[in-house]
mmCIF file of C-alpha atoms in Angstrom:
data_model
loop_
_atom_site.group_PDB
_atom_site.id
_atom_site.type_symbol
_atom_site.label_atom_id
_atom_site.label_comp_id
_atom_site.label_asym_id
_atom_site.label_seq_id
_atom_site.Cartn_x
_atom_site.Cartn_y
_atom_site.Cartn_z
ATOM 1 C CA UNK A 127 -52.106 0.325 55.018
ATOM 2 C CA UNK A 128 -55.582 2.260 54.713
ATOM 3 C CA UNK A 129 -57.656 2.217 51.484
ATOM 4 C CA UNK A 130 -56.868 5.658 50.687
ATOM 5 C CA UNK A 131 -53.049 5.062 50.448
ATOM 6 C CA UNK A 132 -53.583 1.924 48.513
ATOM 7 C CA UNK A 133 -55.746 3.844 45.935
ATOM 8 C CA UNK A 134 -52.851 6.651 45.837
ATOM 9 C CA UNK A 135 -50.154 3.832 45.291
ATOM 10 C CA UNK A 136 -52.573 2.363 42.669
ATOM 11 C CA UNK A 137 -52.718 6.084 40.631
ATOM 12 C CA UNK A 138 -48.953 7.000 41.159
ATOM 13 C CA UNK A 139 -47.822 3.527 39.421
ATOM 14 C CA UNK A 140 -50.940 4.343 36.873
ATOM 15 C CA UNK A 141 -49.631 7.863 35.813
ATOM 16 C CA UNK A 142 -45.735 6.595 35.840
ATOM 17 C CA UNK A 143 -46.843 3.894 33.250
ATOM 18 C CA UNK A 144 -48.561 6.216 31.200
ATOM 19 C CA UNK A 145 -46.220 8.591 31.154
ATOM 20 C CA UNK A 146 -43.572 6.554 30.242
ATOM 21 C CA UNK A 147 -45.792 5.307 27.228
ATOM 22 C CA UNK A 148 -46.291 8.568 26.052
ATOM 23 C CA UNK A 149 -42.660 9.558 26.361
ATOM 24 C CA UNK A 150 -41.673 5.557 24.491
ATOM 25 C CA UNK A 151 -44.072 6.904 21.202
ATOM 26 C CA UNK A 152 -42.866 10.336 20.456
ATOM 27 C CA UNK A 153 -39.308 8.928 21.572
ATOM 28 C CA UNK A 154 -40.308 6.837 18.189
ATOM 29 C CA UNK A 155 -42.151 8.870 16.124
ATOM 30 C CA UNK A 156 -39.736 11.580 16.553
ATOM 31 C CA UNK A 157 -36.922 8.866 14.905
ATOM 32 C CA UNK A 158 -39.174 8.188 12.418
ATOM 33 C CA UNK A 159 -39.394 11.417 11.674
ATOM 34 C CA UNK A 160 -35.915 11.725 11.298
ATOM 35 C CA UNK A 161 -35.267 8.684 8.865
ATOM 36 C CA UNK A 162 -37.566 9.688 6.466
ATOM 37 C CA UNK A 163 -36.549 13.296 6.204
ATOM 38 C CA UNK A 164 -34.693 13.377 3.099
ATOM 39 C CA UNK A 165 -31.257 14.756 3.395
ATOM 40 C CA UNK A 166 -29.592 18.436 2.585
ATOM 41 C CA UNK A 167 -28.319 18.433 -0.793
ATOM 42 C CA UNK A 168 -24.318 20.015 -0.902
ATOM 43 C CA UNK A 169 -24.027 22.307 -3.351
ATOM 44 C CA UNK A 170 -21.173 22.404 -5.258
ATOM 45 C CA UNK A 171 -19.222 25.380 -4.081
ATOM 46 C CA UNK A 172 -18.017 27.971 -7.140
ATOM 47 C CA UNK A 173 -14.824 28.677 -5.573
ATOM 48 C CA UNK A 174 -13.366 25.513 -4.442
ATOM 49 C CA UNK A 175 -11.468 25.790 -1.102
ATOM 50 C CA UNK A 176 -8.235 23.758 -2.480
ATOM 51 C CA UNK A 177 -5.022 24.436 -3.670
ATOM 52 C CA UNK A 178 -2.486 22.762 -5.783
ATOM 53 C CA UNK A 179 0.456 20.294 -3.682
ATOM 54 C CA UNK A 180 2.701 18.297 -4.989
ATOM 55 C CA UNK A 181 2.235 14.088 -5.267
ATOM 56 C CA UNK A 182 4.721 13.368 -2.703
ATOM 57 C CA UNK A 183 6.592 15.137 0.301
ATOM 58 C CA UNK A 184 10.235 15.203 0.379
ATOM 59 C CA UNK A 185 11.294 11.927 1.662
ATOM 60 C CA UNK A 186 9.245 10.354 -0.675
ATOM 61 C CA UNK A 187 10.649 12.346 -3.793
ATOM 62 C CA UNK A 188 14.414 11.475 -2.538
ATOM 63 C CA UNK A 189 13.356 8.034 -3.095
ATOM 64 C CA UNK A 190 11.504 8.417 -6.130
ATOM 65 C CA UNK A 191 14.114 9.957 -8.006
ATOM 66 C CA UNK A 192 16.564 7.376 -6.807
ATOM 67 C CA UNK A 193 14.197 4.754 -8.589
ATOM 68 C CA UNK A 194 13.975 6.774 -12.058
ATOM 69 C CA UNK A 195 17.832 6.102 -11.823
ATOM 70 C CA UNK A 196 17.515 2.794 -11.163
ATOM 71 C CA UNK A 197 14.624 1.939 -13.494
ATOM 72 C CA UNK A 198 15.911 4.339 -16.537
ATOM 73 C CA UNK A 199 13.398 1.745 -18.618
ATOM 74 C CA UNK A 200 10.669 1.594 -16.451
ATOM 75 C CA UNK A 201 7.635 4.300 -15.378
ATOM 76 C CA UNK A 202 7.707 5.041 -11.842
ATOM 77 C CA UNK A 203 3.960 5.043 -11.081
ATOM 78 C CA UNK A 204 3.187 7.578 -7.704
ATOM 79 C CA UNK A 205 0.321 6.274 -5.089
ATOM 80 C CA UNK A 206 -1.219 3.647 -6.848
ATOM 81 C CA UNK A 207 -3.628 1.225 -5.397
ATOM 82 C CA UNK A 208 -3.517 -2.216 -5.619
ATOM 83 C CA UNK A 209 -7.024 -2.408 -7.531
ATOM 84 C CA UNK A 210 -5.179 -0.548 -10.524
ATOM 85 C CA UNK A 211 -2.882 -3.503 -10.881
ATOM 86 C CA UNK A 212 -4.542 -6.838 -9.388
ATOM 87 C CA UNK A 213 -8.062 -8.343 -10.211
ATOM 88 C CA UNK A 214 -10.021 -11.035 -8.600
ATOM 89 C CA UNK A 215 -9.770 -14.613 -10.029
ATOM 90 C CA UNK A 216 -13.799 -14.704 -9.732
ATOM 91 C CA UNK A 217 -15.377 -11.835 -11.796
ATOM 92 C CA UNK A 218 -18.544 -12.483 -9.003
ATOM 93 C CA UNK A 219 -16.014 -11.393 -5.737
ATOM 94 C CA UNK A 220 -14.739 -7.732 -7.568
ATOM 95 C CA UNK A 221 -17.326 -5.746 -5.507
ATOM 96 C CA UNK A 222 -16.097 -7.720 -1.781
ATOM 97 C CA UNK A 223 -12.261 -7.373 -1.913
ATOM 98 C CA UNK A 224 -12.800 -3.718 -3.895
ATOM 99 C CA UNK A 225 -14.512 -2.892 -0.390
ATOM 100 C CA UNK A 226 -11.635 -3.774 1.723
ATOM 101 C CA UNK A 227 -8.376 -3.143 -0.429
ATOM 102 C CA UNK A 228 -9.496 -0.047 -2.454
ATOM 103 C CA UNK A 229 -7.428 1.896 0.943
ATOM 104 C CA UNK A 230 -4.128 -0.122 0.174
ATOM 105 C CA UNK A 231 -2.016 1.315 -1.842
ATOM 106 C CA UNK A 232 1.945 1.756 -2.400
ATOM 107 C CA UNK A 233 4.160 4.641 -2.068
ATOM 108 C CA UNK A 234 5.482 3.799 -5.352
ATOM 109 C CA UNK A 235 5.235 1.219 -8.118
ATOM 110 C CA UNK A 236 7.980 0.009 -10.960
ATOM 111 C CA UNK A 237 5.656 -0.544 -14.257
ATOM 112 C CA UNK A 238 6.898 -1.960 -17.620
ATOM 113 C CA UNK A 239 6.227 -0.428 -20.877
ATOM 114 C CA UNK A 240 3.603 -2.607 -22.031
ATOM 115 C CA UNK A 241 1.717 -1.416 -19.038
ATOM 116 C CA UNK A 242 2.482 -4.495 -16.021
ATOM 117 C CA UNK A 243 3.575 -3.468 -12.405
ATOM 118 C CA UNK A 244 6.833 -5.657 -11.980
ATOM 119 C CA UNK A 245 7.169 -4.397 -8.376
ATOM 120 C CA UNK A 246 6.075 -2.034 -5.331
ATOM 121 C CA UNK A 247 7.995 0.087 -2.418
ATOM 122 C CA UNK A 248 6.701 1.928 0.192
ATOM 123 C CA UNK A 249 8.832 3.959 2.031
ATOM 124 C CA UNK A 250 9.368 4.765 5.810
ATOM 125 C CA UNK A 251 8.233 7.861 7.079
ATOM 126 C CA UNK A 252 6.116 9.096 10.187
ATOM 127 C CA UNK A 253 3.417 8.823 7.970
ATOM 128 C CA UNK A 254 3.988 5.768 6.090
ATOM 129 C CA UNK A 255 1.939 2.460 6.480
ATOM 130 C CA UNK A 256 1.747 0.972 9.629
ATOM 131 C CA UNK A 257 3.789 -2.726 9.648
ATOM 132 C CA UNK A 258 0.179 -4.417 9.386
ATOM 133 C CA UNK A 259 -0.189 -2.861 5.883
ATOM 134 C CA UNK A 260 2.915 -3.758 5.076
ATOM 135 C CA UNK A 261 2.687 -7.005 6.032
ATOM 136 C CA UNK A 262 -0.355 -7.405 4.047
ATOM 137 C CA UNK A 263 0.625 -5.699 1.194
ATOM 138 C CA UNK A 264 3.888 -8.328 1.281
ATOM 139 C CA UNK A 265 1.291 -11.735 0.929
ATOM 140 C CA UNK A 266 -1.051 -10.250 -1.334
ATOM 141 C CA UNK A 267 2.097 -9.295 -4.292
ATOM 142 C CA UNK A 268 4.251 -11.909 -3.464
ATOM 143 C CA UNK A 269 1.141 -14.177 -4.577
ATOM 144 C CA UNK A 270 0.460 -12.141 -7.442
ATOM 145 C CA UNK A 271 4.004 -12.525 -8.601
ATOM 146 C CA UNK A 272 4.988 -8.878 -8.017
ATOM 147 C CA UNK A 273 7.898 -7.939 -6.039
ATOM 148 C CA UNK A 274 7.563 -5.571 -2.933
ATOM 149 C CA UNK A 275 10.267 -3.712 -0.811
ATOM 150 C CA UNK A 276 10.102 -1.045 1.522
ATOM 151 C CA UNK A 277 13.067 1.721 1.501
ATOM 152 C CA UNK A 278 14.149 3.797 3.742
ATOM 153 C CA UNK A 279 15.585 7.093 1.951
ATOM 154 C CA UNK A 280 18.905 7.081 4.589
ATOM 155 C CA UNK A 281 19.912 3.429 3.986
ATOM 156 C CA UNK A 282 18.817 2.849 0.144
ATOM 157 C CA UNK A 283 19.753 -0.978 -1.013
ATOM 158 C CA UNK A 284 22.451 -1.569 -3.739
ATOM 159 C CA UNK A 285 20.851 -0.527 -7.030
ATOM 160 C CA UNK A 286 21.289 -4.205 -8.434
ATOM 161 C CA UNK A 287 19.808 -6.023 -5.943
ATOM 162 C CA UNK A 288 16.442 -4.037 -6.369
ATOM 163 C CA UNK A 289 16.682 -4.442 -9.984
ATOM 164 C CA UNK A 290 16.940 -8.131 -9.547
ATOM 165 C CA UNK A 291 14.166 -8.387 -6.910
ATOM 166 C CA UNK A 292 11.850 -7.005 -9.385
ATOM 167 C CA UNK A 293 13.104 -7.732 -12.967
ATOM 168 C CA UNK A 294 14.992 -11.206 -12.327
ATOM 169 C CA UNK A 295 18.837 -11.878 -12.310
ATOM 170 C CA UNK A 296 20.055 -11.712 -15.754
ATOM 171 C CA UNK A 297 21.705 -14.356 -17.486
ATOM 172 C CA UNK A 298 24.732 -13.470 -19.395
ATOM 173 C CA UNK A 299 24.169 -12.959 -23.245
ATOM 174 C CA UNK A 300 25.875 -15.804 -25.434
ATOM 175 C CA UNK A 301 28.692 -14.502 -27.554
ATOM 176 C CA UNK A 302 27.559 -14.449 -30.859
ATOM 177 C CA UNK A 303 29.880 -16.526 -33.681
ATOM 178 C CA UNK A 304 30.400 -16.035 -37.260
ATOM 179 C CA UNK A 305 30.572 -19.072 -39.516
ATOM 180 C CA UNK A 306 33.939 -17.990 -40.809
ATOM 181 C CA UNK A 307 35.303 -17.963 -36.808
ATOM 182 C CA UNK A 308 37.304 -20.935 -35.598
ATOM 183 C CA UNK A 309 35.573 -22.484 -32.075
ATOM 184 C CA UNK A 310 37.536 -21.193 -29.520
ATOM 185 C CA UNK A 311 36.352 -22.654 -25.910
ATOM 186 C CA UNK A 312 36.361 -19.058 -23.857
ATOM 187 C CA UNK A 313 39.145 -18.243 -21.202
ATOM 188 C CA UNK A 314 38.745 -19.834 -17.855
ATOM 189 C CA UNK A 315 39.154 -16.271 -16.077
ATOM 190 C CA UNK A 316 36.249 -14.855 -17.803
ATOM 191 C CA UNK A 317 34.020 -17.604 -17.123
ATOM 192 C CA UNK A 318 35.298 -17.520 -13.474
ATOM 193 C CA UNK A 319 34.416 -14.032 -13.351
ATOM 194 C CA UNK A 320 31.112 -14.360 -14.608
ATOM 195 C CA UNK A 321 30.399 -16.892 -12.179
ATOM 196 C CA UNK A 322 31.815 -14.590 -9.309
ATOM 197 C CA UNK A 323 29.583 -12.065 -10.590
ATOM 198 C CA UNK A 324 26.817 -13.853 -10.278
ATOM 199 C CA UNK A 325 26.873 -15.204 -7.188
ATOM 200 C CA UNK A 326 28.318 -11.933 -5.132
ATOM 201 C CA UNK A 327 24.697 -10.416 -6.966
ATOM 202 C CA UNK A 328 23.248 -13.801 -5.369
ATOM 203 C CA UNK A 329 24.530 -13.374 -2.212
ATOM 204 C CA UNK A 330 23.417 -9.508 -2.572
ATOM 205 C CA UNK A 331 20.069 -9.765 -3.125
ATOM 206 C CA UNK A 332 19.567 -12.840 -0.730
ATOM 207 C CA UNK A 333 21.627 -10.611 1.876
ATOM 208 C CA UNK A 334 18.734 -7.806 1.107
ATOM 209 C CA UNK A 335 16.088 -9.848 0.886
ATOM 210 C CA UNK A 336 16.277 -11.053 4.808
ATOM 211 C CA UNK A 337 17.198 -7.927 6.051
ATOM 212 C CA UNK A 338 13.840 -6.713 4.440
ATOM 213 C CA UNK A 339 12.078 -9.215 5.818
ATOM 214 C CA UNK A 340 13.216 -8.736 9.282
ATOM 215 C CA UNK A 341 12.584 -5.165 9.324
ATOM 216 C CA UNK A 342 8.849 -5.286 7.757
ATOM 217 C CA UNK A 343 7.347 -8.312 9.027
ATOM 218 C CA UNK A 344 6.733 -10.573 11.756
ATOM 219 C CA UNK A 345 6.354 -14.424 10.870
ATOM 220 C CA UNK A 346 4.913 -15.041 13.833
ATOM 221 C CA UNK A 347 1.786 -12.886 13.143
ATOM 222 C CA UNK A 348 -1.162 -13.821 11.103
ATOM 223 C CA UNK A 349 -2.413 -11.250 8.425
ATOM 224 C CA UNK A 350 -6.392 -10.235 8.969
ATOM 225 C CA UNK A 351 -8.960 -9.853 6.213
ATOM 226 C CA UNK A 352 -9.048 -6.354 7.379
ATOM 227 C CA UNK A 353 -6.999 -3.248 5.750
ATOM 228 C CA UNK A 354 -6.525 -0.748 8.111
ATOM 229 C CA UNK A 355 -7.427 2.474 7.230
ATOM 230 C CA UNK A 356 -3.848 4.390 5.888
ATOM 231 C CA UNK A 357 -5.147 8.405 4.980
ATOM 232 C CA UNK A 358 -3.011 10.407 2.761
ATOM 233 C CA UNK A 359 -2.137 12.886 6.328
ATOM 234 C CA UNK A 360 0.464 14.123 3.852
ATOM 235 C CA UNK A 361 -1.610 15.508 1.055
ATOM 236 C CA UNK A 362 -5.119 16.337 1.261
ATOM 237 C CA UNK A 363 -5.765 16.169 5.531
ATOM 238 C CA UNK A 364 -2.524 17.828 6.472
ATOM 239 C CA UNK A 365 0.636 19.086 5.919
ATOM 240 C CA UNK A 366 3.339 17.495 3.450
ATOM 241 C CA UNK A 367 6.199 17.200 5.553
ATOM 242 C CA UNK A 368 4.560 17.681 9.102
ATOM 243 C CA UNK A 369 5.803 15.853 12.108
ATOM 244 C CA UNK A 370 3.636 16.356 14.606
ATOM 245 C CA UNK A 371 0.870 14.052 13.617
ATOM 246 C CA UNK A 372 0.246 10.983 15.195
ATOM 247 C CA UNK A 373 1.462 7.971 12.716
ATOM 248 C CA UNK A 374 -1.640 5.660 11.678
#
C-alpha cells in the first residue's frame, strides 16, 4: 500500500471518530436537556368531560341485591379495597404492601354495624378478576379472619350457607325457665331435629365450601407478591355491560 493511501485510511478513521464524538455529546446534552425541562402543568378543565354511571353493571347488581336479602342486618359495601379493611401488623411496612395491594379490591363486601368487614365476594363476569386475584385475595382474608366467596349470579349458593361462611353457624338459643316451672327434660324429637338441622347446614356449607374452592383456586399454584393489575373496564375505561373487551 503507498503512503498516500495509508495517510487517506489514517484521515477517514480520524473523521469517523470524530464524528461519532460529536454525534455521542449532543446525543447527551440533548437528554439532558430534556430531564431538566420542567414539565407542562394540566390545567384543570372547567367543563369536565365525565358523566354520571352507576357503581355496578347488571350482573353485579343481580348479585348485590341478592346479598341485601341475605344480609337484611348487614351494609353491603360496593368496590372496596382491601386497604379500607386490613392494616399492616408493622406500622413501618404501611407504605410497601399499600404499593402493591391498593389495586385489589372486592366486588362486594358484608360489613357489620359497628363498622368490621365479616366477609368478601367477587363475582364472575368477563370482567371480573382474573383466578390469580382471586387466589390471592383467598390467602390474604382467610388470614385476616374474613370470609371470601366468589358467586356466580346463575348458580347463587343456598342463602344459609353464605350466612354461615361469614357470620358463624349459630347455636340454638337455650329455652329460657321460670322459677315457678317444673324441669321438664325436652322431647327427644326436638332435640333430634335440632341436631338434623345442624348438621344438613354442616354438610351444606362444607358441600359449598369445596365446590368454591375447586372452582377459584388451584392448590397446586403458589401465590406471588405481585397483584396484577384488575382496571375498573366496567366503569370509568369502558362500557358497563360490554362484552367485547378482552378479560384482564
Amino acid at each position: 500500500m503507498s503512503s498516500s493511501a495509508v495517510v487517506a485510511t489514517v484521515l477517514a478513521a480520524v473523521v469517523l471518530v470524530a464524528g461519532t464524538l460529536a454525534l455521542t455529546v449532543y446525543l447527551m446534552r440533548r437528554q439532558q436537556a430534556t430531564l431538566a425541562k420542567p414539565a407542562a402543568k394540566r390545567h384543570l378543565p372547567t367543563q369536565w368531560p365525565l358523566v354520571p354511571r352507576p357503581l355496578a353493571n347488571s350482573t353485579e347488581r343481580q348479585v348485590w341485591q341478592w346479598l341485601q336479602k341475605v344480609f337484611p342486618d348487614h351494609f353491603i359495601m360496593v368496590k372496596l379495597p382491601v386497604t379500607r379493611f386490613t392494616m399492616p401488623r408493622e406500622a413501618g411496612e404501611g407504605e410497601e404492601w399499600f404499593d402493591i395491594l391498593s389495586r385489589a379490591y372486592c366486588s362486594f363486601a358484608v360489613c357489620s354495624r359497628d363498622g368490621h368487614v365479616v366477609g368478601c365476594v367477587d363475582v364472575v363476569n368477563p370482567h371480573g378478576p382474573t383466578r390469580h386475584n382471586r387466589q390471592l385475595k383467598q390467602t390474604l382474608l382467610s388470614q385476616c379472619g374474613i370470609a371470601y366467596w366468589v358467586l356466580e349470579p346463575e348458580a347463587l349458593p343456598p342463602a344459609e350457607a353464605l350466612r354461615a361462611e361469614f357470620l358463624g353457624v349459630p347455636e340454638p338459643e337455650p329455652e329460657t325457665k321460670t322459677e315457678t316451672e317444673p324441669e321438664t327434660p325436652a322431647p327427644r324429637d326436638a332435640l333430634a331435629e335440632v341436631e338434623t338441622l345442624r348438621s344438613q347446614l354442616h354438610e351444606a356449607l362444607d358441600r359449598n365450601r369445596n365446590y368454591r374452592h375447586q372452582r377459584t383456586l388451584d392448590s397446586s399454584d403458589q401465590v406471588d407478591a405481585q397483584v396484577t393489575h384488575w382496571p375498573q373496564a366496567d366503569s370509568f375505561l369502558g362500557t358497563m355491560d360490554s362484552r367485547g373487551s378482552e378479560r384482564t
